[in-house]
Structures are given as structure tokens and as C-alpha cells.
PDB file of C-alpha atoms in Angstrom:
ATOM      1  CA  MET F 162      -5.379  -7.882  13.448  1.00 40.00           C
ATOM      2  CA  ILE F 163      -4.140  -8.885  17.099  1.00 41.00           C
ATOM      3  CA  THR F 164      -5.886 -12.033  18.395  1.00 40.00           C
ATOM      4  CA  LEU F 165      -6.772 -12.618  22.048  1.00 36.00           C
ATOM      5  CA  GLU F 166      -4.105 -15.146  22.239  1.00 40.00           C
ATOM      6  CA  GLN F 167      -1.462 -12.717  20.951  1.00 40.00           C
ATOM      7  CA  LYS F 168      -2.709 -10.006  23.671  1.00 37.00           C
ATOM      8  CA  THR F 169      -2.554 -12.370  26.701  1.00 37.00           C
ATOM      9  CA  SER F 170       0.685 -14.469  25.623  1.00 41.00           C
ATOM     10  CA  HIS F 171       3.739 -13.435  27.593  1.00 42.00           C
ATOM     11  CA  ASN F 172       1.810 -10.429  28.838  1.00 45.00           C
ATOM     12  CA  GLY F 173       2.038  -9.027  25.246  1.00 47.00           C
ATOM     13  CA  SER F 174       5.769  -8.671  25.255  1.00 44.00           C
ATOM     14  CA  GLU F 175       5.952 -10.714  21.961  1.00 46.00           C
ATOM     15  CA  GLU F 176       3.255  -8.802  20.047  1.00 45.00           C
ATOM     16  CA  ARG F 177       5.101  -5.476  21.218  1.00 43.00           C
ATOM     17  CA  ARG F 178       8.542  -6.536  19.944  1.00 41.00           C
ATOM     18  CA  THR F 179       7.069  -7.598  16.732  1.00 47.00           C
ATOM     19  CA  ARG F 180       5.436  -4.242  16.309  1.00 46.00           C
ATOM     20  CA  GLN F 181       8.583  -2.278  17.411  1.00 46.00           C
ATOM     21  CA  ASN F 182      10.925  -4.101  15.116  1.00 47.00           C
ATOM     22  CA  GLY F 183       8.409  -4.433  12.195  1.00 49.00           C
ATOM     23  CA  THR F 184       9.309  -8.025  11.315  1.00 49.00           C
ATOM     24  CA  GLY F 185       6.337 -10.018  10.058  1.00 55.00           C
ATOM     25  CA  ALA F 186       4.345  -6.806   9.475  1.00 78.00           C
ATOM     26  CA  ILE F 187       4.941  -6.542   5.496  1.00 90.00           C
ATOM     27  CA  ARG F 188       6.337  -8.933   3.064  1.00 94.00           C
ATOM     28  CA  VAL F 189       7.882  -8.541  -0.077  1.00 96.00           C
ATOM     29  CA  GLY F 190       5.033  -8.632  -2.610  1.00 96.00           C
ATOM     30  CA  ASP F 191       2.747  -6.349  -0.678  1.00 97.00           C
ATOM     31  CA  ILE F 192       0.808  -3.623  -2.270  1.00 98.00           C
ATOM     32  CA  PHE F 193       0.559  -0.007  -1.141  1.00 98.00           C
ATOM     33  CA  VAL F 194      -1.876   2.528  -2.459  1.00 98.00           C
ATOM     34  CA  ALA F 195      -1.801   6.352  -2.476  1.00 97.00           C
ATOM     35  CA  SER F 196      -5.122   8.080  -3.447  1.00 95.00           C
ATOM     36  CA  TRP F 197      -4.470  11.853  -3.829  1.00 91.00           C
ATOM     37  CA  GLY F 198      -5.376  14.705  -5.989  1.00 88.00           C
ATOM     38  CA  TYR F 199      -7.557  17.910  -5.711  1.00 85.00           C
ATOM     39  CA  SER F 200      -9.661  18.697  -8.669  1.00 83.00           C
ATOM     40  CA  MET F 201      -8.803  14.963  -9.925  1.00 88.00           C
ATOM     41  CA  SER F 202      -8.980  11.686  -8.026  1.00 89.00           C
ATOM     42  CA  LEU F 203      -5.682   9.718  -8.658  1.00 92.00           C
ATOM     43  CA  ASN F 204      -4.207   6.600  -7.378  1.00 95.00           C
ATOM     44  CA  ASP F 205      -0.739   5.281  -7.415  1.00 96.00           C
ATOM     45  CA  PHE F 206       0.207   1.712  -6.427  1.00 98.00           C
ATOM     46  CA  TYR F 207       3.437   0.444  -5.144  1.00 98.00           C
ATOM     47  CA  GLU F 208       4.942  -3.082  -4.557  1.00 98.00           C
ATOM     48  CA  VAL F 209       7.292  -3.821  -2.033  1.00 98.00           C
ATOM     49  CA  VAL F 210      10.232  -5.408  -3.783  1.00 97.00           C
ATOM     50  CA  GLU F 211      12.908  -5.469  -0.760  1.00 97.00           C
ATOM     51  CA  LEU F 212      12.783  -5.184   3.040  1.00 96.00           C
ATOM     52  CA  SER F 213      15.515  -4.108   5.226  1.00 95.00           C
ATOM     53  CA  LYS F 214      16.800  -6.590   7.828  1.00 93.00           C
ATOM     54  CA  THR F 215      15.250  -4.579  10.684  1.00 91.00           C
ATOM     55  CA  GLY F 216      11.921  -4.422   8.831  1.00 91.00           C
ATOM     56  CA  LYS F 217      11.596  -0.812   9.526  1.00 93.00           C
ATOM     57  CA  THR F 218      12.290   0.552   5.826  1.00 96.00           C
ATOM     58  CA  CYS F 219      11.769  -0.887   2.510  1.00 97.00           C
ATOM     59  CA  THR F 220      12.376  -0.597  -1.252  1.00 98.00           C
ATOM     60  CA  ILE F 221       8.995   0.061  -3.351  1.00 98.00           C
ATOM     61  CA  ARG F 222       8.342   0.087  -6.956  1.00 98.00           C
ATOM     62  CA  PRO F 223       5.505   1.683  -8.826  1.00 98.00           C
ATOM     63  CA  ILE F 224       3.265  -0.671 -10.627  1.00 98.00           C
ATOM     64  CA  LYS F 225       0.368  -0.175 -13.173  1.00 97.00           C
ATOM     65  CA  SER F 226      -3.120   0.150 -12.504  1.00 96.00           C
ATOM     66  CA  ARG F 227      -6.247  -1.452 -14.640  1.00 94.00           C
ATOM     67  CA  VAL F 228      -9.281  -0.213 -15.096  1.00 92.00           C
ATOM     68  CA  VAL F 229     -11.987  -2.730 -13.604  1.00 93.00           C
ATOM     69  CA  SER F 230     -15.356  -0.653 -14.116  1.00 90.00           C
ATOM     70  CA  GLY F 231     -16.453   2.392 -15.833  1.00 86.00           C
ATOM     71  CA  HIS F 232     -15.472   3.777 -19.294  1.00 79.00           C
ATOM     72  CA  GLY F 233     -11.714   4.706 -18.971  1.00 74.00           C
ATOM     73  CA  LEU F 234      -9.651   7.049 -17.158  1.00 71.00           C
ATOM     74  CA  TYR F 235     -10.668  10.309 -19.077  1.00 72.00           C
ATOM     75  CA  ASP F 236     -14.473   9.367 -19.012  1.00 75.00           C
ATOM     76  CA  SER F 237     -16.517  12.297 -17.413  1.00 78.00           C
ATOM     77  CA  GLU F 238     -17.898  10.131 -14.866  1.00 82.00           C
ATOM     78  CA  GLY F 239     -14.339   8.627 -14.007  1.00 87.00           C
ATOM     79  CA  CYS F 240     -13.744   4.722 -13.347  1.00 91.00           C
ATOM     80  CA  TYR F 241     -12.421   2.363 -10.718  1.00 92.00           C
ATOM     81  CA  VAL F 242      -8.992   0.909 -10.773  1.00 95.00           C
ATOM     82  CA  LEU F 243      -6.937  -1.865  -9.083  1.00 96.00           C
ATOM     83  CA  PRO F 244      -3.298  -2.633  -9.326  1.00 97.00           C
ATOM     84  CA  VAL F 245      -1.704  -4.885 -11.608  1.00 97.00           C
ATOM     85  CA  THR F 246       0.043  -7.859  -9.705  1.00 95.00           C
ATOM     86  CA  GLU F 247       1.189 -10.290 -12.125  1.00 95.00           C
ATOM     87  CA  GLY F 248       3.739 -10.317 -14.957  1.00 94.00           C
ATOM     88  CA  ALA F 249       7.035  -8.630 -15.609  1.00 90.00           C
ATOM     89  CA  ASP F 250       5.547  -5.626 -17.219  1.00 96.00           C
ATOM     90  CA  ARG F 251       3.632  -4.523 -14.343  1.00 97.00           C
ATOM     91  CA  TYR F 252       6.363  -2.065 -13.095  1.00 97.00           C
ATOM     92  CA  CYS F 253       6.040   1.381 -14.246  1.00 96.00           C
ATOM     93  CA  GLY F 254       8.898   2.896 -12.676  1.00 94.00           C
ATOM     94  CA  GLN F 255      12.218   2.510 -10.969  1.00 97.00           C
ATOM     95  CA  PRO F 256      12.888   1.370  -7.433  1.00 97.00           C
ATOM     96  CA  ILE F 257      12.526   3.818  -4.519  1.00 97.00           C
ATOM     97  CA  PRO F 258      14.825   2.926  -1.642  1.00 97.00           C
ATOM     98  CA  ARG F 259      14.819   3.282   1.865  1.00 95.00           C
ATOM     99  CA  LYS F 260      11.160   4.157   2.726  1.00 97.00           C
ATOM    100  CA  ARG F 261      10.460   4.132   6.274  1.00 96.00           C
ATOM    101  CA  ILE F 262       7.188   1.863   7.163  1.00 96.00           C
ATOM    102  CA  SER F 263       4.910   3.643   9.665  1.00 94.00           C
ATOM    103  CA  PHE F 264       3.065   1.111  11.819  1.00 92.00           C
ATOM    104  CA  ARG F 265      -0.165   2.319  13.605  1.00 90.00           C
ATOM    105  CA  PRO F 266      -3.044   0.660  15.144  1.00 89.00           C
ATOM    106  CA  GLY F 267      -5.367  -0.669  12.272  1.00 87.00           C
ATOM    107  CA  PHE F 268      -2.823   0.631   9.321  1.00 91.00           C
ATOM    108  CA  THR F 269       0.447   0.366   7.844  1.00 95.00           C
ATOM    109  CA  SER F 270       1.759   3.144   5.624  1.00 96.00           C
ATOM    110  CA  ILE F 271       4.737   4.594   3.898  1.00 97.00           C
ATOM    111  CA  THR F 272       5.116   8.600   3.060  1.00 95.00           C
ATOM    112  CA  ILE F 273       5.732   8.557  -0.700  1.00 95.00           C
ATOM    113  CA  ASP F 274       6.368  12.538  -0.743  1.00 94.00           C
ATOM    114  CA  ALA F 275       4.967  15.629   0.861  1.00 90.00           C
ATOM    115  CA  CYS F 276       1.692  15.173  -1.270  1.00 88.00           C
ATOM    116  CA  ARG F 277       1.223  11.359  -0.956  1.00 93.00           C
ATOM    117  CA  THR F 278       0.923   8.739   1.614  1.00 96.00           C
ATOM    118  CA  ALA F 279       0.498   4.941   0.670  1.00 97.00           C
ATOM    119  CA  PHE F 280      -1.462   2.463   2.825  1.00 97.00           C
ATOM    120  CA  LEU F 281      -0.884  -1.162   2.702  1.00 97.00           C
ATOM    121  CA  MET F 282      -3.928  -3.018   0.759  1.00 96.00           C
ATOM    122  CA  LYS F 283      -5.731  -5.643   2.664  1.00 93.00           C
ATOM    123  CA  GLU F 284      -7.422  -8.522   1.040  1.00 91.00           C
ATOM    124  CA  GLN F 285     -10.554  -6.997   0.972  1.00 93.00           C
ATOM    125  CA  ASP F 286      -9.351  -3.977  -0.970  1.00 93.00           C
ATOM    126  CA  PHE F 287      -8.598  -6.005  -3.947  1.00 93.00           C
ATOM    127  CA  GLU F 288     -12.556  -6.885  -4.306  1.00 91.00           C
ATOM    128  CA  ARG F 289     -13.220  -3.426  -4.735  1.00 89.00           C
ATOM    129  CA  GLY F 290     -11.902  -0.605  -7.063  1.00 92.00           C
ATOM    130  CA  TYR F 291     -10.343   2.714  -6.249  1.00 94.00           C
ATOM    131  CA  TYR F 292     -12.102   5.636  -7.774  1.00 92.00           C
ATOM    132  CA  GLU F 293     -10.020   7.644 -10.360  1.00 92.00           C
ATOM    133  CA  ASN F 294     -10.837  10.454 -12.540  1.00 89.00           C
ATOM    134  CA  HIS F 295      -8.208  12.458 -14.649  1.00 83.00           C
ATOM    135  CA  ASN F 296     -10.874  15.121 -15.682  1.00 81.00           C
ATOM    136  CA  ASP F 297      -9.779  18.621 -14.155  1.00 68.00           C
TER     137      ASP F 297
END
């Protein structure tokens, strides 16, 4: 979020420079979520494990999710999940290098593939779950 001070300081040149080169926008350890599916509702979570020197690309790694409400992934009513953010066993895949970070007003995203775009999770996103239903 841009504060009034940031908008007015140096005619906005500092904020523009930061947004253009990506520095300070995301950090190692930040979590992205990709919600996708047609007849099923699925969520994939990714942790930033490395940033490029310019801050325009990063290496991400898939992490596990945990059920926070509902009866489980295959329950007929579905459930709500959040990412597992602690423990060495939280990873569930190999690192994915050189993912370009897209900085847009109001959100930051990474294109995972043709079907999935992952969005940076904000602090309040960790307070609610993401709906998931594996029943087709």
C-alpha cells in the first residue's frame, strides 16, 4: 500500500523506481497461492526461496497445505485449506527457477503455467481458508 508520504516524496520518483525494479516488493519466505480448477476447486501454495539481484524474477517452491475447516479434501462439501509455513517437511516439490514477478496496482503475481497464476498472500489471507473440493 502506498502512503501519502510516498506519493508526495520526491515527486513519486522513489516509489516509481522501487516499483520498476521490484526491490522491496517481495521477500524470500513470502507465500503465493494459485486457485484453479473447472469442476474441482484446487489451491497450490508456493514459497519464494530466492530472489534475483534485480528483484524481477524469483525461484519458488511448492509447499503443502493443511485443512483448517471442513471434513477433508474428499468430503462432499469440500473444506478450507491454508499453506504449511513451518518445518523442513513443508515442501512438496522441487524449486521452480526464473519465475517473472508481475507488479500491478493492488496485487503481485507469478504465472505458474497456462492454467495457473499465483497471487501474493497478504497478512489477512492467512486468517481465512481457501475453499478446496477434490470431488469431480
